[in-house]
PDB file of C-alpha atoms in Angstrom:
ATOM      1  CA  MET A1468     -19.765 -31.555 -15.705  1.00  0.00           C
ATOM      2  CA  ASP A1469     -16.054 -31.889 -14.826  1.00  0.00           C
ATOM      3  CA  ASP A1470     -14.274 -29.640 -12.326  1.00  0.00           C
ATOM      4  CA  TRP A1471     -12.585 -27.480 -14.976  1.00  0.00           C
ATOM      5  CA  SER A1472     -15.843 -26.789 -16.823  1.00  0.00           C
ATOM      6  CA  ALA A1473     -17.599 -25.861 -13.584  1.00  0.00           C
ATOM      7  CA  THR A1474     -14.861 -23.489 -12.407  1.00  0.00           C
ATOM      8  CA  ARG A1475     -13.585 -22.144 -15.739  1.00  0.00           C
ATOM      9  CA  ASN A1476     -15.487 -18.859 -15.591  1.00  0.00           C
ATOM     10  CA  GLN A1477     -14.416 -18.351 -11.987  1.00  0.00           C
ATOM     11  CA  TYR A1478     -10.749 -18.549 -12.942  1.00  0.00           C
ATOM     12  CA  LEU A1479     -11.274 -16.280 -15.937  1.00  0.00           C
ATOM     13  CA  ALA A1480     -13.011 -13.748 -13.700  1.00  0.00           C
ATOM     14  CA  GLY A1481     -10.220 -14.008 -11.130  1.00  0.00           C
ATOM     15  CA  ILE A1482      -7.600 -13.264 -13.791  1.00  0.00           C
ATOM     16  CA  CYS A1483      -9.573 -10.372 -15.297  1.00  0.00           C
ATOM     17  CA  VAL A1484     -10.289  -8.662 -11.987  1.00  0.00           C
ATOM     18  CA  ASN A1485      -6.621  -8.842 -10.956  1.00  0.00           C
ATOM     19  CA  ILE A1486      -5.350  -6.988 -14.022  1.00  0.00           C
ATOM     20  CA  ILE A1487      -5.853  -3.825 -11.983  1.00  0.00           C
ATOM     21  CA  SER A1488      -3.693  -5.432  -9.253  1.00  0.00           C
ATOM     22  CA  LEU A1489      -0.838  -5.550 -11.766  1.00  0.00           C
ATOM     23  CA  SER A1490      -1.229  -1.794 -12.166  1.00  0.00           C
ATOM     24  CA  HIS A1491      -1.004  -1.203  -8.424  1.00  0.00           C
ATOM     25  CA  GLY A1492       2.066  -3.412  -8.224  1.00  0.00           C
ATOM     26  CA  GLY A1493       3.556  -1.178 -10.885  1.00  0.00           C
ATOM     27  CA  PHE A1494       2.904   1.848  -8.654  1.00  0.00           C
ATOM     28  CA  CYS A1495       4.713   0.110  -5.804  1.00  0.00           C
ATOM     29  CA  GLY A1496       7.762  -0.703  -7.928  1.00  0.00           C
ATOM     30  CA  TRP A1497       7.860   2.443 -10.090  1.00  0.00           C
ATOM     31  CA  THR A1498       9.949   4.480  -7.654  1.00  0.00           C
ATOM     32  CA  SER A1499      12.870   2.023  -7.604  1.00  0.00           C
ATOM     33  CA  ALA A1500      14.313   2.902 -10.994  1.00  0.00           C
ATOM     34  CA  SER A1501      12.570   6.257 -11.382  1.00  0.00           C
ATOM     35  CA  PHE A1502      14.207   7.922  -8.379  1.00  0.00           C
ATOM     36  CA  ILE A1503      17.626   7.342  -9.949  1.00  0.00           C
ATOM     37  CA  GLU A1504      16.552   9.467 -12.902  1.00  0.00           C
ATOM     38  CA  LEU A1505      14.612  12.007 -10.843  1.00  0.00           C
ATOM     39  CA  VAL A1506      17.521  12.865  -8.520  1.00  0.00           C
ATOM     40  CA  SER A1507      20.079  13.166 -11.324  1.00  0.00           C
ATOM     41  CA  PRO A1508      21.066  16.531 -12.818  1.00  0.00           C
ATOM     42  CA  ASN A1509      19.604  15.347 -16.128  1.00  0.00           C
ATOM     43  CA  THR A1510      16.072  15.042 -14.755  1.00  0.00           C
ATOM     44  CA  THR A1511      13.269  16.281 -17.002  1.00  0.00           C
ATOM     45  CA  LEU A1512      11.459  17.984 -14.088  1.00  0.00           C
ATOM     46  CA  LYS A1513      11.434  21.759 -14.531  1.00  0.00           C
ATOM     47  CA  SER A1514      11.917  22.200 -10.782  1.00  0.00           C
ATOM     48  CA  GLY A1515      15.201  20.328 -10.947  1.00  0.00           C
ATOM     49  CA  PRO A1516      16.448  17.171  -9.211  1.00  0.00           C
ATOM     50  CA  LEU A1517      14.496  15.888  -6.239  1.00  0.00           C
ATOM     51  CA  ASN A1518      15.930  16.210  -2.752  1.00  0.00           C
ATOM     52  CA  ASN A1519      15.612  13.701   0.101  1.00  0.00           C
ATOM     53  CA  TYR A1520      12.644  15.531   1.602  1.00  0.00           C
ATOM     54  CA  GLU A1521      10.688  15.348  -1.652  1.00  0.00           C
ATOM     55  CA  ILE A1522      11.635  11.716  -2.195  1.00  0.00           C
ATOM     56  CA  GLY A1523      10.291  10.874   1.245  1.00  0.00           C
ATOM     57  CA  TRP A1524       6.910  12.458   0.509  1.00  0.00           C
ATOM     58  CA  ILE A1525       6.612  10.878  -2.937  1.00  0.00           C
ATOM     59  CA  GLY A1526       7.381   7.454  -1.515  1.00  0.00           C
ATOM     60  CA  SER A1527       5.078   7.678   1.499  1.00  0.00           C
ATOM     61  CA  LEU A1528       1.968   9.154  -0.110  1.00  0.00           C
ATOM     62  CA  LEU A1529       1.184   5.828  -1.784  1.00  0.00           C
ATOM     63  CA  CYS A1530       0.459   4.443   1.689  1.00  0.00           C
ATOM     64  CA  VAL A1531      -1.556   7.509   2.701  1.00  0.00           C
ATOM     65  CA  GLY A1532      -3.721   7.078  -0.379  1.00  0.00           C
ATOM     66  CA  GLY A1533      -4.032   3.363   0.375  1.00  0.00           C
ATOM     67  CA  ALA A1534      -5.437   4.050   3.851  1.00  0.00           C
ATOM     68  CA  LEU A1535      -7.969   6.526   2.490  1.00  0.00           C
ATOM     69  CA  GLY A1536      -8.893   4.290  -0.424  1.00  0.00           C
ATOM     70  CA  THR A1537      -9.558   1.312   1.807  1.00  0.00           C
ATOM     71  CA  ILE A1538     -12.161   3.249   3.809  1.00  0.00           C
ATOM     72  CA  PHE A1539     -13.781   4.975   0.841  1.00  0.00           C
ATOM     73  CA  PHE A1540     -14.037   2.043  -1.558  1.00  0.00           C
ATOM     74  CA  ALA A1541     -15.134  -0.411   1.138  1.00  0.00           C
ATOM     75  CA  TRP A1542     -18.048   1.958   1.765  1.00  0.00           C
ATOM     76  CA  CYS A1543     -18.707   2.268  -1.975  1.00  0.00           C
ATOM     77  CA  ALA A1544     -18.762  -1.505  -2.443  1.00  0.00           C
ATOM     78  CA  ASP A1545     -21.902  -1.766  -0.327  1.00  0.00           C
ATOM     79  CA  LYS A1546     -23.537   1.326  -1.755  1.00  0.00           C
ATOM     80  CA  ILE A1547     -23.065   0.887  -5.506  1.00  0.00           C
ATOM     81  CA  GLY A1548     -21.993  -2.756  -5.799  1.00  0.00           C
ATOM     82  CA  ARG A1549     -18.719  -4.612  -6.121  1.00  0.00           C
ATOM     83  CA  LYS A1550     -18.526  -4.381  -9.908  1.00  0.00           C
ATOM     84  CA  ARG A1551     -19.237  -0.651 -10.172  1.00  0.00           C
ATOM     85  CA  CYS A1552     -16.833   0.031  -7.333  1.00  0.00           C
ATOM     86  CA  LEU A1553     -14.036  -1.876  -9.064  1.00  0.00           C
ATOM     87  CA  LEU A1554     -14.674   0.037 -12.275  1.00  0.00           C
ATOM     88  CA  LEU A1555     -14.548   3.271 -10.270  1.00  0.00           C
ATOM     89  CA  ILE A1556     -11.127   2.278  -8.909  1.00  0.00           C
ATOM     90  CA  THR A1557      -9.839   2.529 -12.475  1.00  0.00           C
ATOM     91  CA  LEU A1558     -10.089   6.340 -12.395  1.00  0.00           C
ATOM     92  CA  PRO A1559      -7.495   7.107  -9.689  1.00  0.00           C
ATOM     93  CA  ALA A1560      -5.243   4.356 -11.040  1.00  0.00           C
ATOM     94  CA  LEU A1561      -5.404   5.716 -14.575  1.00  0.00           C
ATOM     95  CA  PHE A1562      -5.040   9.400 -13.672  1.00  0.00           C
ATOM     96  CA  GLY A1563      -2.196   8.517 -11.327  1.00  0.00           C
ATOM     97  CA  TRP A1564      -0.226   7.091 -14.248  1.00  0.00           C
ATOM     98  CA  TRP A1565      -1.202   9.900 -16.643  1.00  0.00           C
ATOM     99  CA  ILE A1566      -0.037  12.660 -14.297  1.00  0.00           C
ATOM    100  CA  ILE A1567       3.517  11.312 -14.099  1.00  0.00           C
ATOM    101  CA  PRO A1568       4.635  12.034 -17.718  1.00  0.00           C
ATOM    102  CA  PHE A1569       3.355  15.624 -17.454  1.00  0.00           C
ATOM    103  CA  ALA A1570       4.732  16.281 -13.958  1.00  0.00           C
ATOM    104  CA  GLN A1571       6.766  19.476 -13.628  1.00  0.00           C
ATOM    105  CA  ASN A1572       7.657  19.276  -9.955  1.00  0.00           C
ATOM    106  CA  SER A1573       7.479  17.069  -6.876  1.00  0.00           C
ATOM    107  CA  LEU A1574       3.926  18.152  -6.004  1.00  0.00           C
ATOM    108  CA  HIS A1575       2.639  16.669  -9.253  1.00  0.00           C
ATOM    109  CA  LEU A1576       4.396  13.390  -8.489  1.00  0.00           C
ATOM    110  CA  CYS A1577       2.962  13.434  -4.952  1.00  0.00           C
ATOM    111  CA  LEU A1578      -0.534  13.793  -6.387  1.00  0.00           C
ATOM    112  CA  ALA A1579       0.088  10.912  -8.788  1.00  0.00           C
ATOM    113  CA  ARG A1580       1.272   8.678  -5.950  1.00  0.00           C
ATOM    114  CA  LEU A1581      -1.674   9.664  -3.750  1.00  0.00           C
ATOM    115  CA  LEU A1582      -4.110   8.699  -6.515  1.00  0.00           C
ATOM    116  CA  GLY A1583      -2.262   5.443  -7.116  1.00  0.00           C
ATOM    117  CA  GLY A1584      -2.498   4.612  -3.425  1.00  0.00           C
ATOM    118  CA  LEU A1585      -6.195   5.522  -3.365  1.00  0.00           C
ATOM    119  CA  GLY A1586      -6.847   2.945  -6.074  1.00  0.00           C
ATOM    120  CA  GLY A1587      -4.640   0.426  -4.302  1.00  0.00           C
ATOM    121  CA  GLY A1588      -6.665   0.717  -1.115  1.00  0.00           C
ATOM    122  CA  GLY A1589      -9.786  -0.078  -3.099  1.00  0.00           C
ATOM    123  CA  ILE A1590      -8.095  -3.022  -4.780  1.00  0.00           C
ATOM    124  CA  PHE A1591      -7.154  -4.679  -1.494  1.00  0.00           C
ATOM    125  CA  SER A1592     -10.572  -4.092   0.071  1.00  0.00           C
ATOM    126  CA  VAL A1593     -12.970  -4.859  -2.792  1.00  0.00           C
ATOM    127  CA  ILE A1594     -11.300  -7.573  -4.897  1.00  0.00           C
ATOM    128  CA  PRO A1595     -11.179 -10.121  -2.023  1.00  0.00           C
ATOM    129  CA  LEU A1596     -14.837  -9.366  -1.320  1.00  0.00           C
ATOM    130  CA  TYR A1597     -15.854  -9.839  -4.955  1.00  0.00           C
ATOM    131  CA  VAL A1598     -13.810 -13.015  -5.420  1.00  0.00           C
ATOM    132  CA  THR A1599     -15.114 -14.564  -2.197  1.00  0.00           C
ATOM    133  CA  GLU A1600     -18.711 -13.947  -3.228  1.00  0.00           C
ATOM    134  CA  PHE A1601     -18.532 -15.565  -6.665  1.00  0.00           C
ATOM    135  CA  SER A1602     -16.119 -18.449  -6.013  1.00  0.00           C
ATOM    136  CA  GLU A1603     -16.769 -21.968  -4.788  1.00  0.00           C
ATOM    137  CA  ASP A1604     -14.947 -23.528  -1.850  1.00  0.00           C
ATOM    138  CA  ARG A1605     -12.770 -25.672  -4.139  1.00  0.00           C
ATOM    139  CA  SER A1606     -11.475 -22.692  -6.141  1.00  0.00           C
ATOM    140  CA  ARG A1607     -11.532 -19.901  -3.542  1.00  0.00           C
ATOM    141  CA  GLY A1608      -8.060 -20.600  -2.188  1.00  0.00           C
ATOM    142  CA  ILE A1609      -6.310 -20.373  -5.543  1.00  0.00           C
ATOM    143  CA  LEU A1610      -8.366 -17.364  -6.624  1.00  0.00           C
ATOM    144  CA  GLY A1611      -7.526 -15.597  -3.377  1.00  0.00           C
ATOM    145  CA  THR A1612      -3.786 -15.876  -4.034  1.00  0.00           C
ATOM    146  CA  LEU A1613      -4.075 -14.164  -7.435  1.00  0.00           C
ATOM    147  CA  LEU A1614      -4.270 -10.733  -5.784  1.00  0.00           C
ATOM    148  CA  ILE A1615      -0.831 -11.016  -4.166  1.00  0.00           C
ATOM    149  CA  VAL A1616       0.673 -12.826  -7.170  1.00  0.00           C
ATOM    150  CA  SER A1617      -0.567 -10.102  -9.517  1.00  0.00           C
ATOM    151  CA  CYS A1618       0.642  -7.289  -7.278  1.00  0.00           C
ATOM    152  CA  ASN A1619       4.115  -8.796  -6.969  1.00  0.00           C
ATOM    153  CA  THR A1620       4.207  -9.421 -10.715  1.00  0.00           C
ATOM    154  CA  GLY A1621       3.385  -5.750 -11.251  1.00  0.00           C
ATOM    155  CA  ILE A1622       6.282  -4.753  -8.990  1.00  0.00           C
ATOM    156  CA  LEU A1623       8.646  -6.979 -10.955  1.00  0.00           C
ATOM    157  CA  LEU A1624       7.303  -5.580 -14.226  1.00  0.00           C
ATOM    158  CA  ALA A1625       8.023  -2.019 -13.070  1.00  0.00           C
ATOM    159  CA  PHE A1626      11.587  -3.044 -12.121  1.00  0.00           C
ATOM    160  CA  ILE A1627      12.194  -4.583 -15.556  1.00  0.00           C
ATOM    161  CA  LEU A1628      10.651  -1.710 -17.516  1.00  0.00           C
ATOM    162  CA  GLY A1629      12.620   0.812 -15.453  1.00  0.00           C
ATOM    163  CA  ASN A1630      15.862  -0.627 -16.838  1.00  0.00           C
ATOM    164  CA  PHE A1631      14.845   0.022 -20.432  1.00  0.00           C
ATOM    165  CA  PHE A1632      12.594   3.099 -20.373  1.00  0.00           C
ATOM    166  CA  THR A1633      12.451   6.504 -18.722  1.00  0.00           C
ATOM    167  CA  TYR A1634      10.193   7.018 -15.705  1.00  0.00           C
ATOM    168  CA  SER A1635       7.591   8.685 -17.924  1.00  0.00           C
ATOM    169  CA  GLY A1636       7.823   5.889 -20.492  1.00  0.00           C
ATOM    170  CA  VAL A1637       7.161   3.313 -17.781  1.00  0.00           C
ATOM    171  CA  ALA A1638       4.110   5.322 -16.688  1.00  0.00           C
ATOM    172  CA  TRP A1639       2.720   5.374 -20.225  1.00  0.00           C
ATOM    173  CA  ILE A1640       3.212   1.631 -20.636  1.00  0.00           C
ATOM    174  CA  LEU A1641       1.671   0.713 -17.282  1.00  0.00           C
ATOM    175  CA  SER A1642      -1.269   3.071 -17.834  1.00  0.00           C
ATOM    176  CA  SER A1643      -2.506   0.537 -20.392  1.00  0.00           C
ATOM    177  CA  LEU A1644      -3.290  -1.913 -17.557  1.00  0.00           C
ATOM    178  CA  PRO A1645      -6.289   0.001 -16.125  1.00  0.00           C
ATOM    179  CA  LEU A1646      -7.662   0.332 -19.660  1.00  0.00           C
ATOM    180  CA  LEU A1647      -7.181  -3.383 -20.273  1.00  0.00           C
ATOM    181  CA  PHE A1648      -8.885  -4.083 -16.952  1.00  0.00           C
ATOM    182  CA  VAL A1649     -11.981  -2.076 -17.917  1.00  0.00           C
ATOM    183  CA  THR A1650     -12.134  -3.813 -21.297  1.00  0.00           C
ATOM    184  CA  CYS A1651     -12.085  -7.286 -19.742  1.00  0.00           C
ATOM    185  CA  PHE A1652     -13.951  -6.706 -16.489  1.00  0.00           C
ATOM    186  CA  ALA A1653     -16.875  -4.739 -17.930  1.00  0.00           C
ATOM    187  CA  PHE A1654     -18.354  -7.953 -19.328  1.00  0.00           C
ATOM    188  CA  LEU A1655     -18.359  -9.821 -16.009  1.00  0.00           C
ATOM    189  CA  PRO A1656     -21.506  -9.897 -13.850  1.00  0.00           C
ATOM    190  CA  GLU A1657     -21.998  -8.537 -10.368  1.00  0.00           C
ATOM    191  CA  SER A1658     -21.430 -11.010  -7.537  1.00  0.00           C
ATOM    192  CA  PRO A1659     -24.486 -13.192  -6.824  1.00  0.00           C
ATOM    193  CA  GLN A1660     -24.323 -12.502  -3.078  1.00  0.00           C
ATOM    194  CA  TYR A1661     -24.549  -8.728  -3.571  1.00  0.00           C
ATOM    195  CA  LEU A1662     -27.503  -9.132  -5.947  1.00  0.00           C
ATOM    196  CA  ILE A1663     -29.245 -11.370  -3.420  1.00  0.00           C
ATOM    197  CA  ASN A1664     -28.624  -8.758  -0.735  1.00  0.00           C
ATOM    198  CA  ARG A1665     -30.393  -6.240  -2.971  1.00  0.00           C
ATOM    199  CA  ASN A1666     -33.338  -8.632  -3.422  1.00  0.00           C
ATOM    200  CA  ASN A1667     -32.519  -9.039  -7.120  1.00  0.00           C
ATOM    201  CA  THR A1668     -33.017 -12.799  -7.267  1.00  0.00           C
ATOM    202  CA  LYS A1669     -33.357 -13.005 -11.037  1.00  0.00           C
ATOM    203  CA  GLU A1670     -30.034 -11.291 -11.732  1.00  0.00           C
ATOM    204  CA  ALA A1671     -28.398 -13.262  -8.924  1.00  0.00           C
ATOM    205  CA  GLU A1672     -29.437 -16.483 -10.656  1.00  0.00           C
ATOM    206  CA  LYS A1673     -27.961 -15.260 -13.948  1.00  0.00           C
ATOM    207  CA  SER A1674     -24.734 -14.341 -12.194  1.00  0.00           C
ATOM    208  CA  LEU A1675     -24.517 -17.708 -10.464  1.00  0.00           C
ATOM    209  CA  ARG A1676     -25.204 -19.512 -13.733  1.00  0.00           C
ATOM    210  CA  TYR A1677     -22.290 -17.667 -15.335  1.00  0.00           C
ATOM    211  CA  PHE A1678     -19.808 -18.338 -12.541  1.00  0.00           C
ATOM    212  CA  ARG A1679     -20.845 -22.015 -12.344  1.00  0.00           C
ATOM    213  CA  ASN A1680     -20.834 -22.277 -16.159  1.00  0.00           C
ATOM    214  CA  VAL A1681     -24.475 -23.410 -16.287  1.00  0.00           C
ATOM    215  CA  LYS A1682     -26.281 -22.480 -19.477  1.00  0.00           C
ATOM    216  CA  TYR A1683     -29.660 -20.841 -19.211  1.00  0.00           C
ATOM    217  CA  SER A1684     -32.696 -23.013 -19.781  1.00  0.00           C
ATOM    218  CA  LYS A1685     -36.399 -22.920 -19.021  1.00  0.00           C
ATOM    219  CA  HIS A1686     -35.989 -25.923 -16.762  1.00  0.00           C
ATOM    220  CA  SER A1687     -35.001 -25.768 -13.124  1.00  0.00           C
ATOM    221  CA  LEU A1688     -31.459 -25.124 -11.999  1.00  0.00           C
ATOM    222  CA  PRO A1689     -29.166 -28.107 -11.469  1.00  0.00           C
ATOM    223  CA  LEU A1690     -29.501 -29.281  -7.880  1.00  0.00           C
ATOM    224  CA  PRO A1691     -26.061 -28.078  -6.643  1.00  0.00           C
ATOM    225  CA  VAL A1692     -26.636 -24.579  -8.062  1.00  0.00           C
ATOM    226  CA  GLN A1693     -30.194 -24.528  -6.706  1.00  0.00           C
ATOM    227  CA  LEU A1694     -28.952 -25.396  -3.224  1.00  0.00           C
ATOM    228  CA  GLU A1695     -26.312 -22.688  -3.494  1.00  0.00           C
ATOM    229  CA  MET A1696     -28.969 -20.110  -4.371  1.00  0.00           C
ATOM    230  CA  GLU A1697     -30.993 -21.164  -1.355  1.00  0.00           C
ATOM    231  CA  LYS A1698     -27.874 -20.896   0.813  1.00  0.00           C
ATOM    232  CA  LEU A1699     -27.276 -17.335  -0.431  1.00  0.00           C
ATOM    233  CA  LEU A1700     -30.861 -16.421   0.436  1.00  0.00           C
ATOM    234  CA  GLU A1701     -30.506 -17.929   3.901  1.00  0.00           C
ATOM    235  CA  ARG A1702     -27.244 -16.079   4.473  1.00  0.00           C
ATOM    236  CA  MET A1703     -28.829 -12.780   3.515  1.00  0.00           C
ATOM    237  CA  GLN A1704     -31.851 -13.384   5.750  1.00  0.00           C
ATOM    238  CA  SER A1705     -29.666 -14.377   8.710  1.00  0.00           C
ATOM    239  CA  THR A1706     -27.553 -11.245   8.229  1.00  0.00           C
ATOM    240  CA  GLU A1707     -30.669  -9.089   8.267  1.00  0.00           C
ATOM    241  CA  SER A1708     -32.023 -10.814  11.347  1.00  0.00           C
ATOM    242  CA  ASP A1709     -28.864  -9.829  13.241  1.00  0.00           C
ATOM    243  CA  GLY A1710     -29.490  -6.168  12.437  1.00  0.00           C
ATOM    244  CA  LYS A1711     -32.593  -4.160  11.782  1.00  0.00           C
ATOM    245  CA  PRO A1712     -35.733  -5.895  10.580  1.00  0.00           C
ATOM    246  CA  SER A1713     -35.783  -6.101   6.821  1.00  0.00           C
ATOM    247  CA  GLN A1714     -38.398  -4.194   4.872  1.00  0.00           C
ATOM    248  CA  MET A1715     -37.713  -6.233   1.751  1.00  0.00           C
ATOM    249  CA  ILE A1716     -39.975  -9.056   0.708  1.00  0.00           C
ATOM    250  CA  ILE A1717     -38.157 -12.126  -0.542  1.00  0.00           C
ATOM    251  CA  LYS A1718     -40.194 -13.584  -3.325  1.00  0.00           C
ATOM    252  CA  PRO A1719     -39.865 -17.338  -3.823  1.00  0.00           C
ATOM    253  CA  VAL A1720     -38.290 -18.386  -7.084  1.00  0.00           C
ATOM    254  CA  LYS A1721     -40.938 -20.476  -8.777  1.00  0.00           C
ATOM    255  CA  HIS A1722     -38.618 -22.505 -10.986  1.00  0.00           C
ATOM    256  CA  PHE A1723     -36.577 -23.787  -8.049  1.00  0.00           C
ATOM    257  CA  SER A1724     -37.693 -27.371  -8.214  1.00  0.00           C
ATOM    258  CA  LEU A1725     -35.994 -30.428  -6.858  1.00  0.00           C
ATOM    259  CA  VAL A1726     -37.570 -32.564  -9.568  1.00  0.00           C
ATOM    260  CA  TYR A1727     -36.916 -31.931 -13.230  1.00  0.00           C
ATOM    261  CA  PRO A1728     -40.054 -31.675 -15.368  1.00  0.00           C
TER     262      PRO A1728
END
């Protein structure tokens, strides 16, 4: 199998998971063009144009939400899994965009920015974890850069859209990104390392087969993939040995055979 065939699904997964990073980049860049409209006398806010005090709060609450989101979603990633946690991140990102078109005053915009930052904190804490756990050494470097590339692309996209649409129109357009993310990411498996950590060896093998583009068969795994599975098991056992004694029983995988039948 050539390098592209072996890593194809890893790159596809890296692109799919970073669609939500585009959305967060949009949150970061949304204020640039939007504040021009929001401080003008022609603003659509019922409370009137924003003042400097309100602008300061709207701008800063994205970072406040990011700090809270980092702590919360990092905790969730270990409790419910990387995949479920990333899908959960969609909710604050989506509601953050949906609040903006219906906002009547600065408090509504502050809430939208706080939710956007909450999702952003989860993005920067969980996506690197997920990508690291499914990628090989030869592709991990490139896949790791996709997070920053996607976020910066989202910022640029918000700048461009802000020149042609109103602040609410930009919010409606960029709200399609979390929906697109769910559509694409829902079909990807959980990371093999997390499944191993939960003693779910069978599902971990399926996940590893997908990310290494190895079709399922009744025969043993190809030797490189088999060795990688064993390495994941060893890593999990060594992690447990550094903490409390494990109560889980690791069952040997019978079809791990070094010799093909």
